[in-house]
Structures are given as structure tokens and as C-alpha cells.
Short mmCIF file of N, CA and C in Angstrom, two decimals:
data_model
loop_
_atom_site.label_atom_id
_atom_site.label_comp_id
_atom_site.label_asym_id
_atom_site.label_seq_id
_atom_site.Cartn_x
_atom_site.Cartn_y
_atom_site.Cartn_z
N UNK P 1074 -81.97 -50.43 96.88
CA UNK P 1074 -82.17 -50.39 95.48
C UNK P 1074 -81.26 -49.56 94.88
N UNK P 1075 -79.88 -50.05 94.87
CA UNK P 1075 -78.86 -49.43 94.15
C UNK P 1075 -78.93 -49.44 92.59
N UNK P 1076 -79.79 -50.40 92.13
CA UNK P 1076 -79.93 -50.55 90.63
C UNK P 1076 -80.70 -49.32 90.11
N UNK P 1077 -81.57 -48.82 90.86
CA UNK P 1077 -82.49 -47.86 90.40
C UNK P 1077 -81.79 -46.48 89.98
N UNK P 1078 -80.59 -46.19 90.42
CA UNK P 1078 -79.80 -45.03 90.13
C UNK P 1078 -79.48 -45.00 88.54
N UNK P 1079 -79.27 -46.17 87.92
CA UNK P 1079 -78.98 -46.09 86.45
C UNK P 1079 -80.17 -45.81 85.62
N UNK P 1080 -81.34 -45.90 85.99
CA UNK P 1080 -82.43 -45.90 85.21
C UNK P 1080 -82.45 -44.41 84.43
N UNK P 1081 -82.04 -43.29 85.12
CA UNK P 1081 -82.15 -42.03 84.41
C UNK P 1081 -80.85 -41.66 83.50
N UNK P 1082 -80.09 -42.63 83.65
CA UNK P 1082 -78.62 -42.34 82.94
C UNK P 1082 -78.88 -42.61 81.50
N UNK P 1083 -78.62 -41.70 80.70
CA UNK P 1083 -78.87 -42.06 79.21
C UNK P 1083 -77.85 -42.82 78.64
N UNK P 1084 -78.21 -44.18 78.15
CA UNK P 1084 -77.11 -45.10 77.56
C UNK P 1084 -76.69 -44.65 76.23
N UNK P 1085 -77.52 -43.87 75.41
CA UNK P 1085 -77.18 -43.49 74.14
C UNK P 1085 -76.42 -42.34 74.24
N UNK P 1086 -75.20 -42.23 73.30
CA UNK P 1086 -74.39 -41.13 73.29
C UNK P 1086 -75.19 -39.84 72.91
N UNK P 1087 -74.75 -38.65 73.71
CA UNK P 1087 -75.67 -37.50 73.46
C UNK P 1087 -75.38 -37.04 71.96
N UNK P 1088 -76.32 -36.35 71.32
CA UNK P 1088 -76.22 -35.85 69.96
C UNK P 1088 -74.92 -34.77 69.87
N UNK P 1089 -74.54 -34.27 71.04
CA UNK P 1089 -73.36 -33.30 70.85
C UNK P 1089 -72.14 -33.82 70.75
N UNK P 1090 -71.94 -35.21 70.98
CA UNK P 1090 -70.41 -35.85 71.01
C UNK P 1090 -69.92 -35.73 69.48
N UNK P 1091 -70.79 -35.80 68.58
CA UNK P 1091 -70.27 -35.91 67.07
C UNK P 1091 -70.09 -34.63 66.46
N UNK P 1092 -70.12 -33.47 67.24
CA UNK P 1092 -69.84 -32.22 66.68
C UNK P 1092 -68.32 -32.09 66.86
N UNK P 1093 -67.76 -31.48 65.92
CA UNK P 1093 -66.26 -31.27 65.97
C UNK P 1093 -65.71 -30.69 64.70
N UNK P 1094 -64.83 -31.51 64.02
CA UNK P 1094 -64.12 -30.98 62.81
C UNK P 1094 -65.16 -30.59 61.82
N UNK P 1095 -66.19 -31.45 61.54
CA UNK P 1095 -67.00 -31.29 60.26
C UNK P 1095 -67.75 -29.93 60.36
N UNK P 1096 -68.52 -29.73 61.40
CA UNK P 1096 -69.38 -28.61 61.45
C UNK P 1096 -68.83 -27.37 61.41
N UNK P 1097 -67.66 -27.32 62.20
CA UNK P 1097 -66.94 -25.92 62.30
C UNK P 1097 -66.39 -25.43 61.09
N UNK P 1098 -65.69 -26.21 60.41
CA UNK P 1098 -64.95 -25.89 59.20
C UNK P 1098 -66.05 -25.66 57.99
N UNK P 1099 -65.86 -24.57 57.38
CA UNK P 1099 -66.88 -24.45 56.28
C UNK P 1099 -66.39 -25.21 55.07
N UNK P 1100 -67.17 -25.90 54.43
CA UNK P 1100 -66.72 -26.77 53.31
C UNK P 1100 -66.34 -25.94 52.11
N UNK P 1101 -65.10 -26.39 51.84
CA UNK P 1101 -64.50 -25.57 50.67
C UNK P 1101 -64.95 -26.33 49.38
N UNK P 1102 -65.03 -25.47 48.20
CA UNK P 1102 -65.40 -26.17 46.87
C UNK P 1102 -64.20 -27.06 46.48
N UNK P 1103 -64.42 -28.20 45.72
CA UNK P 1103 -63.44 -28.90 45.44
C UNK P 1103 -62.22 -28.45 44.93
N UNK P 1104 -62.17 -27.49 44.06
CA UNK P 1104 -61.06 -27.00 43.41
C UNK P 1104 -60.14 -26.28 44.47
N UNK P 1105 -60.88 -25.51 45.27
CA UNK P 1105 -60.10 -24.73 46.43
C UNK P 1105 -59.60 -25.75 47.35
N UNK P 1106 -60.14 -26.84 47.71
CA UNK P 1106 -59.73 -27.93 48.48
C UNK P 1106 -58.39 -28.53 48.10
N UNK P 1107 -58.48 -28.80 46.79
CA UNK P 1107 -57.30 -29.42 46.12
C UNK P 1107 -56.23 -28.45 46.18
N UNK P 1108 -56.32 -27.23 45.93
CA UNK P 1108 -55.20 -26.18 45.99
C UNK P 1108 -54.57 -26.05 47.33
N UNK P 1109 -55.53 -26.09 48.51
CA UNK P 1109 -55.14 -26.13 49.85
C UNK P 1109 -54.22 -27.19 50.15
N UNK P 1110 -54.72 -28.44 49.58
CA UNK P 1110 -53.86 -29.63 49.86
C UNK P 1110 -52.48 -29.70 49.16
N UNK P 1111 -52.62 -29.09 47.93
CA UNK P 1111 -51.32 -29.15 47.28
C UNK P 1111 -50.42 -28.16 47.90
N UNK P 1112 -50.87 -27.07 48.62
CA UNK P 1112 -49.88 -26.03 49.35
C UNK P 1112 -49.60 -26.75 50.51
N UNK P 1113 -50.30 -27.47 51.25
CA UNK P 1113 -49.95 -28.32 52.45
C UNK P 1113 -48.81 -29.22 52.07
N UNK P 1114 -48.83 -29.76 50.87
CA UNK P 1114 -47.83 -30.78 50.53
C UNK P 1114 -46.58 -30.08 50.29
N UNK P 1115 -46.61 -28.87 49.61
CA UNK P 1115 -45.49 -28.04 49.46
C UNK P 1115 -44.71 -27.79 51.00
N UNK P 1116 -45.52 -27.43 51.97
CA UNK P 1116 -44.90 -27.18 53.18
C UNK P 1116 -44.41 -28.53 53.91
N UNK P 1117 -45.11 -29.66 53.58
CA UNK P 1117 -44.58 -30.92 54.16
C UNK P 1117 -43.27 -31.21 53.61
N UNK P 1118 -43.04 -31.06 52.20
CA UNK P 1118 -41.82 -31.38 51.45
C UNK P 1118 -40.80 -30.28 52.18
N UNK P 1119 -41.02 -29.10 52.44
CA UNK P 1119 -40.07 -28.19 52.97
C UNK P 1119 -39.72 -28.58 54.36
N UNK P 1120 -40.62 -28.99 55.08
CA UNK P 1120 -40.42 -29.31 56.51
C UNK P 1120 -39.45 -30.70 56.67
N UNK P 1121 -39.72 -31.45 55.67
CA UNK P 1121 -38.86 -32.82 55.58
C UNK P 1121 -37.42 -32.45 55.38
N UNK P 1122 -37.07 -31.35 54.83
CA UNK P 1122 -35.70 -31.10 54.40
C UNK P 1122 -34.85 -30.88 55.69
N UNK P 1123 -33.63 -31.53 55.66
CA UNK P 1123 -32.87 -31.39 56.94
C UNK P 1123 -32.32 -30.09 57.28
N UNK P 1124 -32.50 -29.01 56.43
CA UNK P 1124 -32.10 -27.65 56.77
C UNK P 1124 -33.26 -26.72 56.94
N UNK P 1125 -34.42 -27.35 57.23
CA UNK P 1125 -35.55 -26.39 57.37
C UNK P 1125 -35.88 -25.96 58.72
N UNK P 1126 -35.16 -26.55 59.73
CA UNK P 1126 -35.59 -26.38 61.23
C UNK P 1126 -35.44 -24.87 61.53
N UNK P 1127 -34.53 -24.18 61.08
CA UNK P 1127 -34.47 -22.75 61.54
C UNK P 1127 -35.81 -21.74 60.88
N UNK P 1128 -36.49 -22.41 59.87
CA UNK P 1128 -37.53 -21.69 59.18
C UNK P 1128 -38.79 -22.08 59.68
N UNK P 1129 -38.87 -23.07 60.68
CA UNK P 1129 -40.10 -23.68 61.13
C UNK P 1129 -41.13 -22.80 62.09
N UNK P 1130 -40.27 -21.83 62.64
CA UNK P 1130 -41.04 -20.96 63.76
C UNK P 1130 -40.50 -19.56 63.51
N UNK P 1131 -41.32 -18.57 63.95
CA UNK P 1131 -40.84 -17.31 63.99
C UNK P 1131 -39.32 -17.12 64.58
N UNK P 1132 -38.58 -16.12 64.03
CA UNK P 1132 -37.31 -15.84 64.58
C UNK P 1132 -37.53 -15.29 66.01
N UNK P 1133 -36.89 -15.75 67.00
CA UNK P 1133 -37.02 -15.27 68.23
C UNK P 1133 -35.74 -14.33 68.44
N UNK P 1134 -35.81 -13.11 67.91
CA UNK P 1134 -34.57 -12.33 67.89
C UNK P 1134 -34.14 -11.88 69.20
N UNK P 1135 -35.01 -11.98 70.24
CA UNK P 1135 -34.69 -11.42 71.60
C UNK P 1135 -33.80 -12.53 72.15
N UNK P 1136 -34.20 -13.77 72.01
CA UNK P 1136 -33.60 -15.00 72.66
C UNK P 1136 -32.28 -15.14 71.89
N UNK P 1137 -32.30 -14.84 70.59
CA UNK P 1137 -31.09 -15.02 69.74
C UNK P 1137 -30.07 -13.77 69.86
N UNK P 1138 -30.56 -12.93 70.62
CA UNK P 1138 -29.86 -11.62 70.74
C UNK P 1138 -29.41 -10.91 69.41
N UNK P 1139 -30.43 -10.69 68.61
CA UNK P 1139 -30.33 -10.06 67.23
C UNK P 1139 -31.18 -8.76 67.21
N UNK P 1140 -30.77 -7.93 67.86
CA UNK P 1140 -31.52 -6.69 68.01
C UNK P 1140 -31.68 -5.90 66.67
N UNK P 1141 -30.80 -6.25 65.56
CA UNK P 1141 -31.03 -5.68 64.32
C UNK P 1141 -32.20 -6.41 63.58
N UNK P 1142 -32.58 -7.48 63.89
CA UNK P 1142 -33.46 -8.13 63.12
C UNK P 1142 -34.78 -7.47 63.00
N UNK P 1143 -35.55 -6.99 63.86
CA UNK P 1143 -36.61 -6.16 63.52
C UNK P 1143 -36.40 -4.92 62.80
N UNK P 1144 -35.27 -4.39 62.87
CA UNK P 1144 -34.98 -3.20 62.11
C UNK P 1144 -34.86 -3.52 60.41
N UNK P 1145 -34.14 -4.62 60.34
CA UNK P 1145 -33.91 -5.03 59.01
C UNK P 1145 -35.11 -5.80 58.19
N UNK P 1146 -35.89 -6.56 59.08
CA UNK P 1146 -36.84 -7.38 58.52
C UNK P 1146 -38.32 -6.98 59.00
N UNK P 1147 -38.85 -6.29 58.12
CA UNK P 1147 -40.09 -5.60 58.34
C UNK P 1147 -41.26 -6.41 58.31
N UNK P 1148 -41.19 -7.51 57.65
CA UNK P 1148 -42.32 -8.49 57.61
C UNK P 1148 -41.95 -9.86 57.79
N UNK P 1149 -41.70 -10.30 59.04
CA UNK P 1149 -41.23 -11.63 59.32
C UNK P 1149 -42.21 -12.72 59.14
N UNK P 1150 -41.62 -13.77 58.47
CA UNK P 1150 -42.46 -14.82 58.09
C UNK P 1150 -41.75 -16.21 58.28
N UNK P 1151 -42.54 -17.33 58.60
CA UNK P 1151 -41.75 -18.55 58.89
C UNK P 1151 -42.88 -19.66 58.34
N UNK P 1152 -42.33 -20.92 58.11
CA UNK P 1152 -43.30 -21.93 57.62
C UNK P 1152 -44.42 -22.36 58.65
N UNK P 1153 -44.18 -22.26 60.00
CA UNK P 1153 -45.28 -22.34 60.86
C UNK P 1153 -46.44 -21.46 60.76
N UNK P 1154 -46.08 -20.19 60.52
CA UNK P 1154 -47.05 -19.08 60.48
C UNK P 1154 -47.69 -19.32 59.16
N UNK P 1155 -47.12 -19.73 58.07
CA UNK P 1155 -47.80 -19.96 56.84
C UNK P 1155 -48.62 -21.08 56.89
N UNK P 1156 -48.38 -22.14 57.52
CA UNK P 1156 -49.26 -23.28 57.82
C UNK P 1156 -50.47 -22.85 58.45
N UNK P 1157 -50.32 -22.08 59.58
CA UNK P 1157 -51.45 -21.64 60.32
C UNK P 1157 -52.49 -20.71 59.37
N UNK P 1158 -51.84 -19.92 58.76
CA UNK P 1158 -52.58 -18.94 57.70
C UNK P 1158 -53.39 -19.77 56.67
N UNK P 1159 -52.54 -20.77 56.28
CA UNK P 1159 -53.31 -21.64 55.08
C UNK P 1159 -54.46 -22.38 55.82
N UNK P 1160 -54.33 -23.03 57.03
CA UNK P 1160 -55.37 -23.63 57.53
C UNK P 1160 -56.47 -22.85 57.97
N UNK P 1161 -56.27 -21.56 58.27
CA UNK P 1161 -57.20 -20.63 58.73
C UNK P 1161 -57.88 -19.96 57.55
N UNK P 1162 -57.46 -20.27 56.34
CA UNK P 1162 -58.18 -19.68 55.18
C UNK P 1162 -57.73 -18.17 54.99
N UNK P 1163 -56.63 -17.80 55.33
CA UNK P 1163 -56.07 -16.35 55.29
C UNK P 1163 -55.62 -16.18 53.93
N UNK P 1164 -55.29 -17.12 53.07
CA UNK P 1164 -54.73 -16.92 51.75
C UNK P 1164 -55.83 -16.91 50.65
N UNK P 1165 -56.02 -15.96 49.85
CA UNK P 1165 -57.07 -16.03 48.94
C UNK P 1165 -56.67 -16.53 47.65
N UNK P 1166 -55.36 -16.71 47.34
CA UNK P 1166 -54.93 -17.43 46.20
C UNK P 1166 -53.50 -18.10 46.42
N UNK P 1167 -53.25 -19.06 45.48
CA UNK P 1167 -52.01 -19.69 45.65
C UNK P 1167 -50.88 -18.80 45.55
N UNK P 1168 -50.97 -17.57 44.75
CA UNK P 1168 -49.85 -16.76 44.59
C UNK P 1168 -49.60 -16.08 46.01
N UNK P 1169 -50.58 -15.76 46.85
CA UNK P 1169 -50.25 -15.12 48.09
C UNK P 1169 -49.47 -16.15 48.94
N UNK P 1170 -49.76 -17.46 48.99
CA UNK P 1170 -49.18 -18.45 49.70
C UNK P 1170 -47.63 -18.45 49.25
N UNK P 1171 -47.56 -18.42 47.92
CA UNK P 1171 -46.07 -18.57 47.29
C UNK P 1171 -45.31 -17.22 47.80
N UNK P 1172 -45.98 -16.18 47.73
CA UNK P 1172 -45.35 -14.97 48.15
C UNK P 1172 -44.95 -14.88 49.51
N UNK P 1173 -45.53 -15.64 50.44
CA UNK P 1173 -45.14 -15.73 51.83
C UNK P 1173 -44.02 -16.66 51.90
N UNK P 1174 -43.98 -17.80 51.21
CA UNK P 1174 -42.85 -18.78 51.22
C UNK P 1174 -41.65 -18.19 50.73
N UNK P 1175 -41.75 -17.30 49.62
CA UNK P 1175 -40.45 -16.55 49.07
C UNK P 1175 -40.08 -15.54 50.07
N UNK P 1176 -41.09 -14.92 50.89
CA UNK P 1176 -40.65 -13.99 52.00
C UNK P 1176 -39.81 -14.50 53.01
N UNK P 1177 -39.97 -15.76 53.25
CA UNK P 1177 -39.24 -16.51 54.36
C UNK P 1177 -37.69 -16.51 53.83
N UNK P 1178 -37.53 -16.89 52.64
CA UNK P 1178 -36.13 -17.01 52.04
C UNK P 1178 -35.51 -15.73 51.78
N UNK P 1179 -36.37 -14.72 51.33
CA UNK P 1179 -35.85 -13.30 51.27
C UNK P 1179 -35.45 -12.75 52.57
N UNK P 1180 -36.30 -13.02 53.55
CA UNK P 1180 -35.73 -12.42 55.04
C UNK P 1180 -34.49 -13.13 55.52
N UNK P 1181 -34.38 -14.48 55.19
CA UNK P 1181 -33.15 -14.98 55.75
C UNK P 1181 -31.99 -14.70 54.97
N UNK P 1182 -32.11 -14.31 53.63
CA UNK P 1182 -31.02 -13.98 52.89
C UNK P 1182 -30.70 -12.51 52.93
N UNK P 1183 -31.66 -11.71 53.41
CA UNK P 1183 -31.56 -10.19 53.68
C UNK P 1183 -30.64 -10.15 54.94
N UNK P 1184 -31.06 -10.89 56.01
CA UNK P 1184 -30.53 -10.83 57.33
C UNK P 1184 -29.14 -11.50 57.49
N UNK P 1185 -28.87 -12.73 56.92
CA UNK P 1185 -27.68 -13.42 57.01
C UNK P 1185 -26.97 -13.12 55.83
N UNK P 1186 -25.47 -13.26 56.07
CA UNK P 1186 -24.56 -13.08 55.04
C UNK P 1186 -24.46 -14.24 53.98
N UNK P 1187 -24.21 -13.80 52.74
CA UNK P 1187 -24.02 -14.87 51.72
C UNK P 1187 -22.94 -15.86 52.26
N UNK P 1188 -23.13 -17.21 51.97
CA UNK P 1188 -22.21 -18.17 52.53
C UNK P 1188 -22.40 -18.63 53.86
N UNK P 1189 -23.17 -17.91 54.78
CA UNK P 1189 -23.39 -18.39 55.98
C UNK P 1189 -24.52 -19.70 55.90
N UNK P 1190 -24.52 -20.24 56.91
CA UNK P 1190 -25.35 -21.54 57.00
C UNK P 1190 -26.77 -21.33 56.62
N UNK P 1191 -27.46 -20.27 57.30
CA UNK P 1191 -28.72 -20.04 57.11
C UNK P 1191 -29.07 -19.46 55.67
N UNK P 1192 -28.19 -18.59 55.29
CA UNK P 1192 -28.27 -18.05 53.92
C UNK P 1192 -28.26 -19.23 52.80
N UNK P 1193 -27.39 -20.16 53.02
CA UNK P 1193 -27.33 -21.34 51.97
C UNK P 1193 -28.45 -22.21 52.10
N UNK P 1194 -28.97 -22.36 53.57
CA UNK P 1194 -30.04 -23.27 53.63
C UNK P 1194 -31.34 -22.67 52.91
N UNK P 1195 -31.55 -21.30 53.12
CA UNK P 1195 -32.46 -20.53 52.41
C UNK P 1195 -32.52 -20.57 50.99
N UNK P 1196 -31.38 -20.74 50.40
CA UNK P 1196 -31.06 -20.90 48.94
C UNK P 1196 -31.63 -22.12 48.56
N UNK P 1197 -31.14 -23.21 49.31
CA UNK P 1197 -31.50 -24.68 49.01
C UNK P 1197 -32.98 -24.78 49.05
N UNK P 1198 -33.77 -24.17 50.18
CA UNK P 1198 -35.16 -24.29 50.37
C UNK P 1198 -35.88 -23.57 49.20
N UNK P 1199 -35.25 -22.52 48.80
CA UNK P 1199 -35.92 -21.76 47.84
C UNK P 1199 -36.13 -22.61 46.44
N UNK P 1200 -35.01 -23.25 46.09
CA UNK P 1200 -35.09 -24.06 44.96
C UNK P 1200 -36.13 -25.24 45.24
N UNK P 1201 -36.16 -25.77 46.33
CA UNK P 1201 -36.90 -26.88 46.70
C UNK P 1201 -38.52 -26.35 46.62
N UNK P 1202 -38.68 -25.29 47.11
CA UNK P 1202 -40.08 -24.66 47.18
C UNK P 1202 -40.54 -24.16 45.72
N UNK P 1203 -39.57 -23.64 44.97
CA UNK P 1203 -39.96 -23.24 43.47
C UNK P 1203 -40.28 -24.44 42.86
N UNK P 1204 -39.52 -25.62 42.94
CA UNK P 1204 -39.78 -26.82 42.28
C UNK P 1204 -41.21 -27.41 42.63
N UNK P 1205 -41.39 -27.50 44.01
CA UNK P 1205 -42.72 -27.96 44.51
C UNK P 1205 -43.72 -26.93 44.10
N UNK P 1206 -43.56 -25.74 44.10
CA UNK P 1206 -44.74 -24.94 43.74
C UNK P 1206 -45.03 -24.91 42.23
N UNK P 1207 -44.09 -25.33 41.39
CA UNK P 1207 -44.22 -25.36 39.96
C UNK P 1207 -45.38 -26.47 39.65
N UNK P 1208 -45.53 -27.32 40.60
CA UNK P 1208 -46.51 -28.46 40.39
C UNK P 1208 -47.95 -28.04 40.95
N UNK P 1209 -48.10 -26.88 41.48
CA UNK P 1209 -49.19 -26.37 42.07
C UNK P 1209 -50.04 -25.47 41.17
N UNK P 1210 -51.18 -25.89 40.66
CA UNK P 1210 -51.87 -24.96 39.77
C UNK P 1210 -52.17 -23.59 40.54
N UNK P 1211 -51.94 -22.46 39.78
CA UNK P 1211 -52.58 -21.25 40.37
C UNK P 1211 -53.98 -21.21 40.50
N UNK P 1212 -54.59 -20.71 41.57
CA UNK P 1212 -55.87 -20.58 41.79
C UNK P 1212 -56.35 -20.11 43.10
N UNK P 1213 -57.59 -20.15 43.50
CA UNK P 1213 -58.08 -19.71 44.77
C UNK P 1213 -57.83 -20.71 45.95
N UNK P 1214 -57.48 -20.12 47.04
CA UNK P 1214 -57.47 -20.96 48.34
C UNK P 1214 -58.45 -20.67 49.33
N UNK P 1215 -59.44 -19.84 48.85
CA UNK P 1215 -60.67 -19.71 49.68
C UNK P 1215 -61.72 -19.49 48.91
N UNK P 1216 -62.99 -19.72 49.47
CA UNK P 1216 -64.27 -19.40 48.67
C UNK P 1216 -64.86 -18.08 48.88
N UNK P 1217 -64.24 -17.36 49.89
CA UNK P 1217 -64.60 -16.09 50.24
C UNK P 1217 -64.35 -15.02 49.19
N UNK P 1218 -65.08 -14.00 49.17
CA UNK P 1218 -64.93 -12.96 48.22
C UNK P 1218 -63.64 -12.12 48.44
N UNK P 1219 -62.39 -12.70 48.16
CA UNK P 1219 -61.24 -12.04 48.36
C UNK P 1219 -61.05 -11.55 49.87
N UNK P 1220 -60.04 -12.19 50.46
CA UNK P 1220 -59.71 -12.02 51.80
C UNK P 1220 -59.37 -10.66 52.25
N UNK P 1221 -60.06 -9.63 51.96
CA UNK P 1221 -59.58 -8.37 52.44
C UNK P 1221 -58.26 -7.64 52.04
N UNK P 1222 -57.57 -8.31 51.19
CA UNK P 1222 -56.38 -7.91 50.49
C UNK P 1222 -55.44 -6.93 51.15
N UNK P 1223 -55.47 -6.85 52.43
CA UNK P 1223 -54.65 -6.01 53.08
C UNK P 1223 -53.40 -6.73 53.76
N UNK P 1224 -52.96 -7.79 53.10
CA UNK P 1224 -51.85 -8.69 53.70
C UNK P 1224 -50.59 -7.92 53.73
N UNK P 1225 -50.23 -7.10 52.82
CA UNK P 1225 -48.91 -6.29 52.95
C UNK P 1225 -48.80 -5.08 53.56
N UNK P 1226 -49.98 -4.76 54.47
CA UNK P 1226 -50.07 -3.58 55.08
C UNK P 1226 -48.73 -3.20 55.91
N UNK P 1227 -48.19 -1.94 55.93
CA UNK P 1227 -47.06 -1.63 56.88
C UNK P 1227 -47.52 -1.56 58.23
N UNK P 1228 -46.62 -2.10 59.16
CA UNK P 1228 -46.95 -2.12 60.72
C UNK P 1228 -47.06 -0.86 61.19
N UNK P 1229 -46.70 0.27 60.54
CA UNK P 1229 -46.69 1.59 61.18
C UNK P 1229 -45.72 2.00 62.24
N UNK P 1230 -44.77 0.87 62.51
CA UNK P 1230 -43.83 1.15 63.52
C UNK P 1230 -42.39 1.60 62.78
N UNK P 1231 -42.44 1.78 61.49
CA UNK P 1231 -41.27 2.15 60.83
C UNK P 1231 -40.58 3.41 61.40
N UNK P 1232 -39.26 3.58 61.46
CA UNK P 1232 -38.78 4.74 62.12
C UNK P 1232 -37.87 5.36 60.99
#
């Protein structure tokens, strides 16, 4: 009776297979969701730019042998980190998101000299991000009661 083995096997999919993206993510109110989408589109437009590659991930100053980087740049920021923060609901408002984007260009232009490739790329991307952000209406990016507001806290290792 080899056929009898299959009797206890449930042919219907278990109810747990449908759990995934929907239940985990808290539903955002439509206005907030629209703002998050608009910010995602800003990031998409920036990433499409042919000069954006150096800004996509955190600066690996050790690998690049830039020992001065952490001394000069107190709050490193990059487009990948911004995207993670956006998707994790870490920005309470569009202005916070815009501030981090601006920080990426500020850091690049602080560390790199005027006229260098990175400096010029940052200037180009700043114009692009400003143009993109001008189309995003200011507003909340999370439904929470203000996300703890300590985003600009110093890291305590300043010397």
C-alpha cells in the first residue's frame, strides 16, 4: 500500500504561506505613503545619474586609504543608507529626508577639493536632487508620533 502514505499529506497550502510583505509592514496613511513614494522616486532619479556610483554606498575610508575622512566627516551619509532609513520608516518628515540627501553632497564637497571629479559630481547631483525634491510636497514620512527626533546626535567620539 504505497498509496496510503499520501492520505495524511495536506493538499491545500498551509495558511502560513501567505504571510509576508503585507502583515509585517504597518499600513501607512495614504498621504504618508505618497510622500514615501515621492522620496523613493528622488532616490531612483539620483541613482540613474551616471555620476552617482560613488555616493551609492558608505565611503569605505579604510579600503580607500583616507584616514582623514572620519576626522573631517562627522556624520557620513550615502544614498544606500538613506534608502534603508526611508524604507524602515526612520524619517518622520520629507525635510529630514532632504537634509540627509544634502548631507551626502556636503560631505563630498567638504572632503574633496573644488574641481575634483567627486566634488563636481556632488555639485551636479545636488542640482538634480534639488530639482527632484522641489516636486515633493513637504509632509510626514511616518505615521508615528515623531520618530524620536535624535537624528543629529553627536557620536561622542569627537576629539
